[in-house]
Each structure stands twice: as structure tokens, then as C-alpha cells.
Amino acid sequence: MTTRAKKEEVVPQAVSLNIYQKLHLAKQSMGKVIKNATNPHLKRNYADINSIIDTVEPILLDHGLLLIQPVKDDKVYTIVVDVENGDRFESFMTLPPITDAQKLGGAITYFRRYTLVSLLSLQAVDDDGHEASKAPKAKPTLDGDRWTKALKAVKDGRYTADDLKATYALTKEQEEQL
């Protein structure tokens, strides 16, 4: 009687990135937030909450990170959640005792903006229309020691080849090495 051992193909599992690795990748895609609004009292430009969210939320979502901003126990929270495993990091500010609903709403919006900017360490830039019309920022490159470390990270399972291709502008030779 002959038996044949059937060799099973082993498919490597995709290695899951932690929340900080995902944030690292997301931040590399984020540009500066455009100051799109003017404070009429102080005559100063600023990035309103919608501009900030429009800038960061699609990038966070692309990296499996969910942005939420609840108000709880007189605090305004900005929370980024890793949808894959539930890990999270947050920033919050305590609201002052305001009884006027309109002023309270303004304070909530202000605190949402500042907790988000602080949590993600965002930079803002004045814009007269030219910056917004420019082509998107080019992907960073990997050379020398950074390329060697990136290859090791792929080999060790901390990143995937697809993550590198999505995040960095790789040369043809680098893509062949992957």
C-alpha cells in the first residue's frame, strides 16, 4: 500500500499593525490643515472643525482608525479607535460651567477642534487658495538604512509589502526585492 503525503500550502497571515503603527502611517499622509475661516473679532485665520475633519478623517479611516468626539461628564473627548482590535487613544478638555446653550455649543466646537489638533499634533497653514490647488504631497522614499530597516520589518512581520507600497515611493529595484 502506498500513501502520499499531501503538502498543504501555508498561507502567511497578514500581520496586524498596532494603533501607533497605523497612526504613524496615517500621519505620513496628512498634510497641514488649511486655515479656511476668519475670526471676525480677532481678525485671525484658523482651521475650522470641518476643515480639520475633512483633512484627517479619510486618512484615519484608510488606516482602520475611527475618529469619534463625544461629550461626556462635562468633558469634550477626541478619541481615535483602532477598529480592528478596539485599542484607542484620546484627548479631552473639561467644559466651563456655561448655561447659555449657544455659548455651550460654541465651546464644544472649539474644544473638539483643539483636542483633535492636539491629539494628532496637526499643523496649520494660511491659504490664499494656492495651497489647496497644489498637487498632493509626494510619498516619502526609503533609501539606505531606512530601506534595510523596512525590509527587516516586512521579514519580521511588523509591516507588509503592501503597506510599504502604499506608504512609500519605491524604486523598481525595491519593489522587486519585496
GROMACS .gro file of N, CA and C in nm:
model
  534
    1MET      N    1   0.084  -0.116   0.000
    1MET     CA    2   0.000   0.000   0.000
    1MET      C    3   0.090   0.124   0.000
    2THR      N    4   0.060   0.215  -0.086
    2THR     CA    5   0.138   0.339  -0.090
    2THR      C    6   0.053   0.454  -0.040
    3THR      N    7   0.118   0.539   0.030
    3THR     CA    8   0.048   0.658   0.079
    3THR      C    9   0.123   0.779   0.029
    4ARG      N   10   0.050   0.878   0.004
    4ARG     CA   11   0.110   1.004  -0.040
    4ARG      C   12   0.078   1.112   0.063
    5ALA      N   13   0.180   1.178   0.102
    5ALA     CA   14   0.159   1.290   0.192
    5ALA      C   15   0.123   1.411   0.107
    6LYS      N   16   0.014   1.468   0.141
    6LYS     CA   17  -0.029   1.586   0.068
    6LYS      C   18   0.028   1.709   0.139
    7LYS      N   19   0.107   1.782   0.068
    7LYS     CA   20   0.170   1.900   0.126
    7LYS      C   21   0.069   2.015   0.122
    8GLU      N   22   0.041   2.065   0.240
    8GLU     CA   23  -0.052   2.178   0.248
    8GLU      C   24   0.022   2.307   0.227
    9GLU      N   25  -0.040   2.392   0.152
    9GLU     CA   26   0.020   2.523   0.127
    9GLU      C   27  -0.005   2.610   0.249
   10VAL      N   28   0.100   2.668   0.299
   10VAL     CA   29   0.089   2.756   0.414
   10VAL      C   30   0.078   2.898   0.362
   11VAL      N   31  -0.031   2.962   0.398
   11VAL     CA   32  -0.053   3.099   0.358
   11VAL      C   33  -0.021   3.187   0.477
   12PRO      N   34   0.076   3.275   0.462
   12PRO     CA   35   0.110   3.360   0.577
   12PRO      C   36  -0.006   3.453   0.611
   13GLN      N   37  -0.030   3.466   0.740
   13GLN     CA   38  -0.134   3.557   0.787
   13GLN      C   39  -0.083   3.700   0.781
   14ALA      N   40  -0.169   3.791   0.746
   14ALA     CA   41  -0.130   3.931   0.746
   14ALA      C   42  -0.106   3.973   0.891
   15VAL      N   43   0.003   4.039   0.914
   15VAL     CA   44   0.036   4.083   1.048
   15VAL      C   45  -0.041   4.210   1.077
   16SER      N   46  -0.099   4.212   1.192
   16SER     CA   47  -0.178   4.327   1.232
   16SER      C   48  -0.088   4.435   1.290
   17LEU      N   49  -0.108   4.557   1.246
   17LEU     CA   50  -0.033   4.669   1.300
   17LEU      C   51  -0.103   4.719   1.426
   18ASN      N   52  -0.025   4.771   1.521
   18ASN     CA   53  -0.089   4.828   1.639
   18ASN      C   54  -0.135   4.971   1.608
   19ILE      N   55  -0.207   5.029   1.699
   19ILE     CA   56  -0.268   5.160   1.676
   19ILE      C   57  -0.163   5.268   1.648
   20TYR      N   58  -0.047   5.258   1.713
   20TYR     CA   59   0.057   5.359   1.692
   20TYR      C   60   0.125   5.342   1.556
   21GLN      N   61   0.141   5.219   1.510
   21GLN     CA   62   0.196   5.197   1.376
   21GLN      C   63   0.098   5.249   1.271
   22LYS      N   64  -0.031   5.226   1.291
   22LYS     CA   65  -0.132   5.276   1.198
   22LYS      C   66  -0.133   5.429   1.198
   23LEU      N   67  -0.123   5.488   1.316
   23LEU     CA   68  -0.120   5.634   1.324
   23LEU      C   69   0.005   5.689   1.256
   24HIS      N   70   0.117   5.621   1.274
   24HIS     CA   71   0.242   5.661   1.209
   24HIS      C   72   0.223   5.665   1.057
   25LEU      N   73   0.163   5.562   1.002
   25LEU     CA   74   0.139   5.557   0.858
   25LEU      C   75   0.041   5.665   0.816
   26ALA      N   76  -0.065   5.684   0.895
   26ALA     CA   77  -0.166   5.785   0.861
   26ALA      C   78  -0.106   5.926   0.862
   27LYS      N   79  -0.025   5.955   0.963
   27LYS     CA   80   0.032   6.089   0.973
   27LYS      C   81   0.125   6.122   0.858
   28GLN      N   82   0.187   6.021   0.798
   28GLN     CA   83   0.273   6.046   0.683
   28GLN      C   84   0.193   6.093   0.562
   29SER      N   85   0.064   6.063   0.561
   29SER     CA   86  -0.022   6.104   0.450
   29SER      C   87  -0.091   6.237   0.477
   30MET      N   88  -0.087   6.283   0.601
   30MET     CA   89  -0.157   6.408   0.636
   30MET      C   90  -0.070   6.527   0.605
   31GLY      N   91  -0.127   6.620   0.536
   31GLY     CA   92  -0.058   6.747   0.515
   31GLY      C   93  -0.096   6.843   0.626
   32LYS      N   94  -0.062   6.966   0.606
   32LYS     CA   95  -0.103   7.068   0.702
   32LYS      C   96  -0.248   7.102   0.680
   33VAL      N   97  -0.316   7.138   0.787
   33VAL     CA   98  -0.457   7.176   0.780
   33VAL      C   99  -0.464   7.319   0.728
   34ILE      N  100  -0.554   7.343   0.636
   34ILE     CA  101  -0.570   7.475   0.576
   34ILE      C  102  -0.655   7.564   0.666
   35LYS      N  103  -0.602   7.683   0.696
   35LYS     CA  104  -0.681   7.781   0.771
   35LYS      C  105  -0.783   7.840   0.675
   36ASN      N  106  -0.908   7.800   0.693
   36ASN     CA  107  -1.011   7.836   0.596
   36ASN      C  108  -1.115   7.933   0.650
   37ALA      N  109  -1.102   7.975   0.776
   37ALA     CA  110  -1.202   8.063   0.836
   37ALA      C  111  -1.132   8.182   0.902
   38THR      N  112  -1.210   8.288   0.925
   38THR     CA  113  -1.156   8.408   0.988
   38THR      C  114  -1.238   8.443   1.110
   39ASN      N  115  -1.169   8.468   1.221
   39ASN     CA  116  -1.237   8.514   1.341
   39ASN      C  117  -1.262   8.664   1.323
   40PRO      N  118  -1.389   8.706   1.313
   40PRO     CA  119  -1.416   8.848   1.285
   40PRO      C  120  -1.375   8.941   1.399
   41HIS      N  121  -1.370   8.891   1.521
   41HIS     CA  122  -1.334   8.977   1.634
   41HIS      C  123  -1.184   8.997   1.645
   42LEU      N  124  -1.108   8.891   1.620
   42LEU     CA  125  -0.963   8.899   1.633
   42LEU      C  126  -0.892   8.919   1.500
   43LYS      N  127  -0.968   8.912   1.390
   43LYS     CA  128  -0.912   8.927   1.255
   43LYS      C  129  -0.800   8.827   1.230
   44ARG      N  130  -0.821   8.704   1.276
   44ARG     CA  131  -0.721   8.598   1.259
   44ARG      C  132  -0.782   8.482   1.183
   45ASN      N  133  -0.699   8.417   1.103
   45ASN     CA  134  -0.743   8.298   1.030
   45ASN      C  135  -0.724   8.175   1.116
   46TYR      N  136  -0.809   8.075   1.095
   46TYR     CA  137  -0.798   7.949   1.167
   46TYR      C  138  -0.861   7.838   1.082
   47ALA      N  139  -0.829   7.715   1.116
   47ALA     CA  140  -0.890   7.599   1.050
   47ALA      C  141  -1.013   7.561   1.132
   48ASP      N  142  -1.131   7.567   1.069
   48ASP     CA  143  -1.250   7.530   1.145
   48ASP      C  144  -1.259   7.377   1.160
   49ILE      N  145  -1.349   7.331   1.244
   49ILE     CA  146  -1.360   7.189   1.274
   49ILE      C  147  -1.387   7.106   1.149
   50ASN      N  148  -1.467   7.158   1.057
   50ASN     CA  149  -1.498   7.083   0.936
   50ASN      C  150  -1.375   7.066   0.847
   51SER      N  151  -1.294   7.171   0.838
   51SER     CA  152  -1.171   7.163   0.758
   51SER      C  153  -1.075   7.059   0.817
   52ILE      N  154  -1.065   7.058   0.948
   52ILE     CA  155  -0.975   6.963   1.013
   52ILE      C  156  -1.024   6.820   0.991
   53ILE      N  157  -1.152   6.799   1.013
   53ILE     CA  158  -1.207   6.663   0.995
   53ILE      C  159  -1.197   6.620   0.850
   54ASP      N  160  -1.226   6.711   0.757
   54ASP     CA  161  -1.212   6.678   0.614
   54ASP      C  162  -1.069   6.637   0.579
   55THR      N  163  -0.971   6.696   0.648
   55THR     CA  164  -0.831   6.665   0.622
   55THR      C  165  -0.791   6.531   0.679
   56VAL      N  166  -0.830   6.503   0.803
   56VAL     CA  167  -0.776   6.385   0.871
   56VAL      C  168  -0.863   6.259   0.866
   57GLU      N  169  -0.995   6.275   0.867
   57GLU     CA  170  -1.079   6.157   0.881
   57GLU      C  171  -1.066   6.055   0.768
   58PRO      N  172  -1.063   6.095   0.642
   58PRO     CA  173  -1.046   5.993   0.536
   58PRO      C  174  -0.915   5.916   0.549
   59ILE      N  175  -0.810   5.984   0.591
   59ILE     CA  176  -0.680   5.918   0.606
   59ILE      C  177  -0.683   5.821   0.724
   60LEU      N  178  -0.743   5.865   0.835
   60LEU     CA  179  -0.756   5.775   0.950
   60LEU      C  180  -0.836   5.651   0.912
   61LEU      N  181  -0.948   5.672   0.843
   61LEU     CA  182  -1.032   5.559   0.803
   61LEU      C  183  -0.958   5.463   0.711
   62ASP      N  184  -0.877   5.518   0.619
   62ASP     CA  185  -0.798   5.433   0.529
   62ASP      C  186  -0.702   5.342   0.606
   63HIS      N  187  -0.666   5.382   0.727
   63HIS     CA  188  -0.573   5.304   0.808
   63HIS      C  189  -0.643   5.228   0.921
   64GLY      N  190  -0.775   5.215   0.910
   64GLY     CA  191  -0.851   5.138   1.008
   64GLY      C  192  -0.869   5.209   1.141
   65LEU      N  193  -0.865   5.341   1.139
   65LEU     CA  194  -0.879   5.420   1.261
   65LEU      C  195  -1.006   5.504   1.253
   66LEU      N  196  -1.087   5.497   1.357
   66LEU     CA  197  -1.215   5.567   1.363
   66LEU      C  198  -1.202   5.687   1.456
   67LEU      N  199  -1.247   5.802   1.412
   67LEU     CA  200  -1.245   5.925   1.492
   67LEU      C  201  -1.384   5.946   1.551
   68ILE      N  202  -1.391   5.963   1.683
   68ILE     CA  203  -1.518   5.999   1.748
   68ILE      C  204  -1.492   6.113   1.845
   69GLN      N  205  -1.595   6.197   1.868
   69GLN     CA  206  -1.578   6.313   1.955
   69GLN      C  207  -1.700   6.330   2.046
   70PRO      N  208  -1.717   6.240   2.142
   70PRO     CA  209  -1.832   6.251   2.232
   70PRO      C  210  -1.813   6.357   2.340
   71VAL      N  211  -1.925   6.401   2.396
   71VAL     CA  212  -1.926   6.488   2.513
   71VAL      C  213  -1.983   6.403   2.626
   72LYS      N  214  -1.905   6.391   2.734
   72LYS     CA  215  -1.948   6.304   2.845
   72LYS      C  216  -1.896   6.363   2.976
   73ASP      N  217  -1.982   6.370   3.076
   73ASP     CA  218  -1.943   6.418   3.209
   73ASP      C  219  -1.873   6.554   3.202
   74ASP      N  220  -1.932   6.646   3.128
   74ASP     CA  221  -1.879   6.783   3.113
   74ASP      C  222  -1.740   6.788   3.050
   75LYS      N  223  -1.707   6.686   2.971
   75LYS     CA  224  -1.578   6.683   2.901
   75LYS      C  225  -1.604   6.660   2.752
   76VAL      N  226  -1.523   6.724   2.670
   76VAL     CA  227  -1.527   6.702   2.525
   76VAL      C  228  -1.407   6.613   2.493
   77TYR      N  229  -1.438   6.494   2.439
   77TYR     CA  230  -1.334   6.397   2.407
   77TYR      C  231  -1.308   6.393   2.257
   78THR      N  232  -1.185   6.368   2.221
   78THR     CA  233  -1.150   6.327   2.086
   78THR      C  234  -1.082   6.193   2.104
   79ILE      N  235  -1.140   6.090   2.040
   79ILE     CA  236  -1.092   5.953   2.058
   79ILE      C  237  -1.065   5.894   1.920
   80VAL      N  238  -0.950   5.831   1.905
   80VAL     CA  239  -0.918   5.756   1.784
   80VAL      C  240  -0.916   5.609   1.824
   81VAL      N  241  -1.000   5.529   1.755
   81VAL     CA  242  -1.016   5.388   1.788
   81VAL      C  243  -0.964   5.303   1.672
   82ASP      N  244  -0.886   5.202   1.705
   82ASP     CA  245  -0.842   5.103   1.607
   82ASP      C  246  -0.958   5.006   1.591
   83VAL      N  247  -1.025   5.009   1.475
   83VAL     CA  248  -1.145   4.927   1.456
   83VAL      C  249  -1.114   4.778   1.454
   84GLU      N  250  -0.989   4.743   1.433
   84GLU     CA  251  -0.950   4.603   1.427
   84GLU      C  252  -0.948   4.537   1.565
   85ASN      N  253  -0.902   4.611   1.665
   85ASN     CA  254  -0.886   4.548   1.797
   85ASN      C  255  -0.941   4.630   1.913
   86GLY      N  256  -0.996   4.748   1.885
   86GLY     CA  257  -1.056   4.829   1.990
   86GLY      C  258  -0.959   4.916   2.069
   87ASP      N  259  -0.828   4.909   2.037
   87ASP     CA  260  -0.733   4.997   2.105
   87ASP      C  261  -0.771   5.141   2.076
   88ARG      N  262  -0.738   5.231   2.167
   88ARG     CA  263  -0.776   5.370   2.149
   88ARG      C  264  -0.679   5.463   2.219
   89PHE      N  265  -0.677   5.585   2.172
   89PHE     CA  266  -0.608   5.690   2.245
   89PHE      C  267  -0.694   5.813   2.236
   90GLU      N  268  -0.681   5.901   2.334
   90GLU     CA  269  -0.777   6.010   2.343
   90GLU      C  270  -0.716   6.135   2.404
   91SER      N  271  -0.790   6.243   2.385
   91SER     CA  272  -0.758   6.371   2.445
   91SER      C  273  -0.892   6.430   2.490
   92PHE      N  274  -0.892   6.506   2.598
   92PHE     CA  275  -1.017   6.569   2.639
   92PHE      C  276  -0.991   6.701   2.708
   93MET      N  277  -1.095   6.784   2.710
   93MET     CA  278  -1.093   6.911   2.782
   93MET      C  279  -1.223   6.921   2.860
   94THR      N  280  -1.216   6.974   2.981
   94THR     CA  281  -1.334   6.993   3.065
   94THR      C  282  -1.401   7.124   3.028
   95LEU      N  283  -1.531   7.116   3.004
   95LEU     CA  284  -1.608   7.235   2.969
   95LEU      C  285  -1.624   7.327   3.090
   96PRO      N  286  -1.624   7.457   3.067
   96PRO     CA  287  -1.652   7.550   3.177
   96PRO      C  288  -1.803   7.546   3.208
   97PRO      N  289  -1.843   7.591   3.325
   97PRO     CA  290  -1.986   7.590   3.359
   97PRO      C  291  -2.061   7.700   3.283
   98ILE      N  292  -2.116   7.664   3.168
   98ILE     CA  293  -2.189   7.758   3.083
   98ILE      C  294  -2.335   7.714   3.079
   99THR      N  295  -2.427   7.809   3.104
   99THR     CA  296  -2.569   7.774   3.100
   99THR      C  297  -2.636   7.817   2.970
  100ASP      N  298  -2.578   7.911   2.898
  100ASP     CA  299  -2.633   7.955   2.770
  100ASP      C  300  -2.602   7.849   2.664
  101ALA      N  301  -2.707   7.790   2.605
  101ALA     CA  302  -2.690   7.679   2.511
  101ALA      C  303  -2.604   7.717   2.391
  102GLN      N  304  -2.622   7.838   2.339
  102GLN     CA  305  -2.545   7.881   2.223
  102GLN      C  306  -2.396   7.892   2.257
  103LYS      N  307  -2.365   7.948   2.371
  103LYS     CA  308  -2.225   7.960   2.414
  103LYS      C  309  -2.167   7.822   2.443
  104LEU      N  310  -2.248   7.734   2.501
  104LEU     CA  311  -2.201   7.598   2.529
  104LEU      C  312  -2.170   7.525   2.398
  105GLY      N  313  -2.257   7.540   2.298
  105GLY     CA  314  -2.232   7.479   2.167
  105GLY      C  315  -2.103   7.531   2.105
  106GLY      N  316  -2.079   7.662   2.117
  106GLY     CA  317  -1.955   7.720   2.067
  106GLY      C  318  -1.833   7.663   2.139
  107ALA      N  319  -1.844   7.647   2.270
  107ALA     CA  320  -1.733   7.591   2.348
  107ALA      C  321  -1.707   7.446   2.309
  108ILE      N  322  -1.812   7.370   2.286
  108ILE     CA  323  -1.796   7.229   2.245
  108ILE      C  324  -1.723   7.223   2.111
  109THR      N  325  -1.765   7.304   2.015
  109THR     CA  326  -1.700   7.305   1.885
  109THR      C  327  -1.553   7.346   1.898
  110TYR      N  328  -1.528   7.449   1.976
  110TYR     CA  329  -1.391   7.497   1.999
  110TYR      C  330  -1.306   7.386   2.061
  111PHE      N  331  -1.359   7.318   2.163
  111PHE     CA  332  -1.285   7.212   2.232
  111PHE      C  333  -1.265   7.091   2.141
  112ARG      N  334  -1.364   7.059   2.056
  112ARG     CA  335  -1.346   6.949   1.960
  112ARG      C  336  -1.227   6.979   1.869
  113ARG      N  337  -1.223   7.102   1.822
  113ARG     CA  338  -1.116   7.143   1.731
  113ARG      C  339  -0.980   7.132   1.800
  114TYR      N  340  -0.969   7.185   1.920
  114TYR     CA  341  -0.840   7.187   1.987
  114TYR      C  342  -0.796   7.050   2.039
  115THR      N  343  -0.889   6.966   2.082
  115THR     CA  344  -0.847   6.832   2.124
  115THR      C  345  -0.801   6.750   2.004
  116LEU      N  346  -0.866   6.769   1.889
  116LEU     CA  347  -0.826   6.697   1.767
  116LEU      C  348  -0.689   6.743   1.718
  117VAL      N  349  -0.669   6.873   1.714
  117VAL     CA  350  -0.540   6.928   1.671
  117VAL      C  351  -0.429   6.880   1.765
  118SER      N  352  -0.457   6.881   1.894
  118SER     CA  353  -0.357   6.839   1.993
  118SER      C  354  -0.329   6.689   1.982
  119LEU      N  355  -0.433   6.609   1.975
  119LEU     CA  356  -0.416   6.464   1.973
  119LEU      C  357  -0.333   6.418   1.854
  120LEU      N  358  -0.357   6.478   1.737
  120LEU     CA  359  -0.287   6.437   1.616
  120LEU      C  360  -0.165   6.524   1.584
  121SER      N  361  -0.134   6.619   1.672
  121SER     CA  362  -0.020   6.710   1.652
  121SER      C  363  -0.024   6.773   1.514
  122LEU      N  364  -0.139   6.830   1.481
  122LEU     CA  365  -0.158   6.888   1.348
  122LEU      C  366  -0.096   7.027   1.338
  123GLN      N  367  -0.052   7.059   1.217
  123GLN     CA  368  -0.002   7.192   1.186
  123GLN      C  369  -0.102   7.257   1.093
  124ALA      N  370  -0.109   7.388   1.101
  124ALA     CA  371  -0.199   7.462   1.013
  124ALA      C  372  -0.117   7.558   0.928
  125VAL      N  373  -0.170   7.590   0.813
  125VAL     CA  374  -0.103   7.683   0.722
  125VAL      C  375  -0.207   7.780   0.667
  126ASP      N  376  -0.169   7.909   0.655
  126ASP     CA  377  -0.258   8.006   0.592
  126ASP      C  378  -0.267   7.972   0.444
  127ASP      N  379  -0.383   7.998   0.387
  127ASP     CA  380  -0.402   7.965   0.247
  127ASP      C  381  -0.479   8.076   0.178
  128ASP      N  382  -0.427   8.121   0.067
  128ASP     CA  383  -0.500   8.218  -0.013
  128ASP      C  384  -0.556   8.152  -0.137
  129GLY      N  385  -0.571   8.020  -0.132
  129GLY     CA  386  -0.625   7.947  -0.246
  129GLY      C  387  -0.519   7.871  -0.323
  130HIS      N  388  -0.394   7.913  -0.313
  130HIS     CA  389  -0.288   7.848  -0.390
  130HIS      C  390  -0.253   7.711  -0.334
  131GLU      N  391  -0.243   7.701  -0.202
  131GLU     CA  392  -0.203   7.576  -0.138
  131GLU      C  393  -0.304   7.465  -0.167
  132ALA      N  394  -0.432   7.497  -0.159
  132ALA     CA  395  -0.535   7.396  -0.180
  132ALA      C  396  -0.538   7.345  -0.323
  133SER      N  397  -0.490   7.425  -0.418
  133SER     CA  398  -0.494   7.384  -0.558
  133SER      C  399  -0.370   7.306  -0.601
  134LYS      N  400  -0.272   7.292  -0.513
  134LYS     CA  401  -0.150   7.219  -0.548
  134LYS      C  402  -0.174   7.069  -0.552
  135ALA      N  403  -0.088   7.000  -0.623
  135ALA     CA  404  -0.095   6.854  -0.629
  135ALA      C  405  -0.066   6.796  -0.491
  136PRO      N  406  -0.120   6.676  -0.462
  136PRO     CA  407  -0.094   6.616  -0.332
  136PRO      C  408   0.055   6.593  -0.308
  137LYS      N  409   0.093   6.591  -0.183
  137LYS     CA  410   0.232   6.572  -0.143
  137LYS      C  411   0.280   6.434  -0.189
  138ALA      N  412   0.402   6.431  -0.242
  138ALA     CA  413   0.459   6.305  -0.289
  138ALA      C  414   0.489   6.213  -0.171
  139LYS      N  415   0.484   6.084  -0.197
  139LYS     CA  416   0.516   5.986  -0.093
  139LYS      C  417   0.664   5.995  -0.061
  140PRO      N  418   0.699   5.972   0.066
  140PRO     CA  419   0.842   5.972   0.102
  140PRO      C  420   0.913   5.851   0.041
  141THR      N  421   1.043   5.860   0.030
  141THR     CA  422   1.122   5.749  -0.025
  141THR      C  423   1.197   5.680   0.088
  142LEU      N  424   1.244   5.561   0.058
  142LEU     CA  425   1.325   5.483   0.152
  142LEU      C  426   1.460   5.458   0.087
  143ASP      N  427   1.565   5.501   0.153
  143ASP     CA  428   1.696   5.472   0.098
  143ASP      C  429   1.789   5.427   0.209
  144GLY      N  430   1.896   5.361   0.171
  144GLY     CA  431   1.999   5.320   0.265
  144GLY      C  432   1.946   5.243   0.385
  145ASP      N  433   1.975   5.295   0.502
  145ASP     CA  434   1.941   5.229   0.627
  145ASP      C  435   1.790   5.215   0.645
  146ARG      N  436   1.715   5.315   0.602
  146ARG     CA  437   1.569   5.308   0.615
  146ARG      C  438   1.512   5.194   0.532
  147TRP      N  439   1.566   5.171   0.413
  147TRP     CA  440   1.521   5.061   0.328
  147TRP      C  441   1.554   4.928   0.394
  148THR      N  442   1.675   4.916   0.448
  148THR     CA  443   1.716   4.793   0.517
  148THR      C  444   1.624   4.765   0.635
  149LYS      N  445   1.593   4.868   0.713
  149LYS     CA  446   1.501   4.850   0.827
  149LYS      C  447   1.361   4.813   0.782
  150ALA      N  448   1.316   4.872   0.671
  150ALA     CA  449   1.183   4.840   0.619
  150ALA      C  450   1.176   4.694   0.575
  151LEU      N  451   1.280   4.647   0.506
  151LEU     CA  452   1.283   4.505   0.466
  151LEU      C  453   1.280   4.413   0.587
  152LYS      N  454   1.354   4.450   0.690
  152LYS     CA  455   1.355   4.370   0.813
  152LYS      C  456   1.217   4.369   0.877
  153ALA      N  457   1.150   4.484   0.878
  153ALA     CA  458   1.016   4.493   0.936
  153ALA      C  459   0.918   4.402   0.861
  154VAL      N  460   0.932   4.394   0.728
  154VAL     CA  461   0.847   4.304   0.650
  154VAL      C  462   0.881   4.159   0.684
  155LYS      N  463   1.009   4.129   0.690
  155LYS     CA  464   1.053   3.993   0.721
  155LYS      C  465   1.006   3.951   0.861
  156ASP      N  466   1.012   4.045   0.957
  156ASP     CA  467   0.971   4.016   1.095
  156ASP      C  468   0.819   4.018   1.112
  157GLY      N  469   0.746   4.058   1.007
  157GLY     CA  470   0.601   4.059   1.014
  157GLY      C  471   0.540   4.183   1.077
  158ARG      N  472   0.620   4.287   1.095
  158ARG     CA  473   0.566   4.410   1.153
  158ARG      C  474   0.497   4.497   1.049
  159TYR      N  475   0.533   4.484   0.923
  159TYR     CA  476   0.470   4.554   0.812
  159TYR      C  477   0.454   4.453   0.698
  160THR      N  478   0.370   4.488   0.604
  160THR     CA  479   0.357   4.404   0.485
  160THR      C  480   0.414   4.479   0.366
  161ALA      N  481   0.442   4.406   0.261
  161ALA     CA  482   0.491   4.468   0.139
  161ALA      C  483   0.387   4.568   0.086
  162ASP      N  484   0.260   4.533   0.099
  162ASP     CA  485   0.154   4.623   0.053
  162ASP      C  486   0.154   4.755   0.132
  163ASP      N  487   0.180   4.745   0.264
  163ASP     CA  488   0.188   4.867   0.344
  163ASP      C  489   0.300   4.958   0.296
  164LEU      N  490   0.415   4.897   0.267
  164LEU     CA  491   0.528   4.976   0.217
  164LEU      C  492   0.495   5.041   0.084
  165LYS      N  493   0.434   4.965  -0.006
  165LYS     CA  494   0.399   5.020  -0.138
  165LYS      C  495   0.297   5.133  -0.126
  166ALA      N  496   0.204   5.120  -0.031
  166ALA     CA  497   0.101   5.223  -0.015
  166ALA      C  498   0.156   5.350   0.049
  167THR      N  499   0.260   5.336   0.130
  167THR     CA  500   0.310   5.449   0.208
  167THR      C  501   0.429   5.519   0.145
  168TYR      N  502   0.515   5.444   0.075
  168TYR     CA  503   0.639   5.499   0.024
  168TYR      C  504   0.647   5.490  -0.128
  169ALA      N  505   0.722   5.583  -0.186
  169ALA     CA  506   0.751   5.579  -0.329
  169ALA      C  507   0.873   5.487  -0.345
  170LEU      N  508   0.848   5.364  -0.388
  170LEU     CA  509   0.956   5.265  -0.400
  170LEU      C  510   1.012   5.266  -0.542
  171THR      N  511   1.140   5.238  -0.550
  171THR     CA  512   1.202   5.225  -0.682
  171THR      C  513   1.164   5.088  -0.738
  172LYS      N  514   1.186   5.070  -0.868
  172LYS     CA  515   1.158   4.942  -0.931
  172LYS      C  516   1.240   4.830  -0.865
  173GLU      N  517   1.365   4.859  -0.831
  173GLU     CA  518   1.452   4.761  -0.767
  173GLU      C  519   1.399   4.724  -0.628
  174GLN      N  520   1.350   4.823  -0.554
  174GLN     CA  521   1.295   4.796  -0.422
  174GLN      C  522   1.171   4.708  -0.432
  175GLU      N  523   1.084   4.738  -0.528
  175GLU     CA  524   0.963   4.656  -0.545
  175GLU      C  525   1.000   4.513  -0.580
  176GLU      N  526   1.104   4.494  -0.661
  176GLU     CA  527   1.148   4.359  -0.696
  176GLU      C  528   1.202   4.284  -0.573
  177GLN      N  529   1.265   4.356  -0.483
  177GLN     CA  530   1.318   4.294  -0.361
  177GLN      C  531   1.209   4.248  -0.266
  178LEU      N  532   1.094   4.310  -0.275
  178LEU     CA  533   0.982   4.271  -0.189
  178LEU      C  534   0.926   4.140  -0.239
   0.00000   0.00000   0.00000
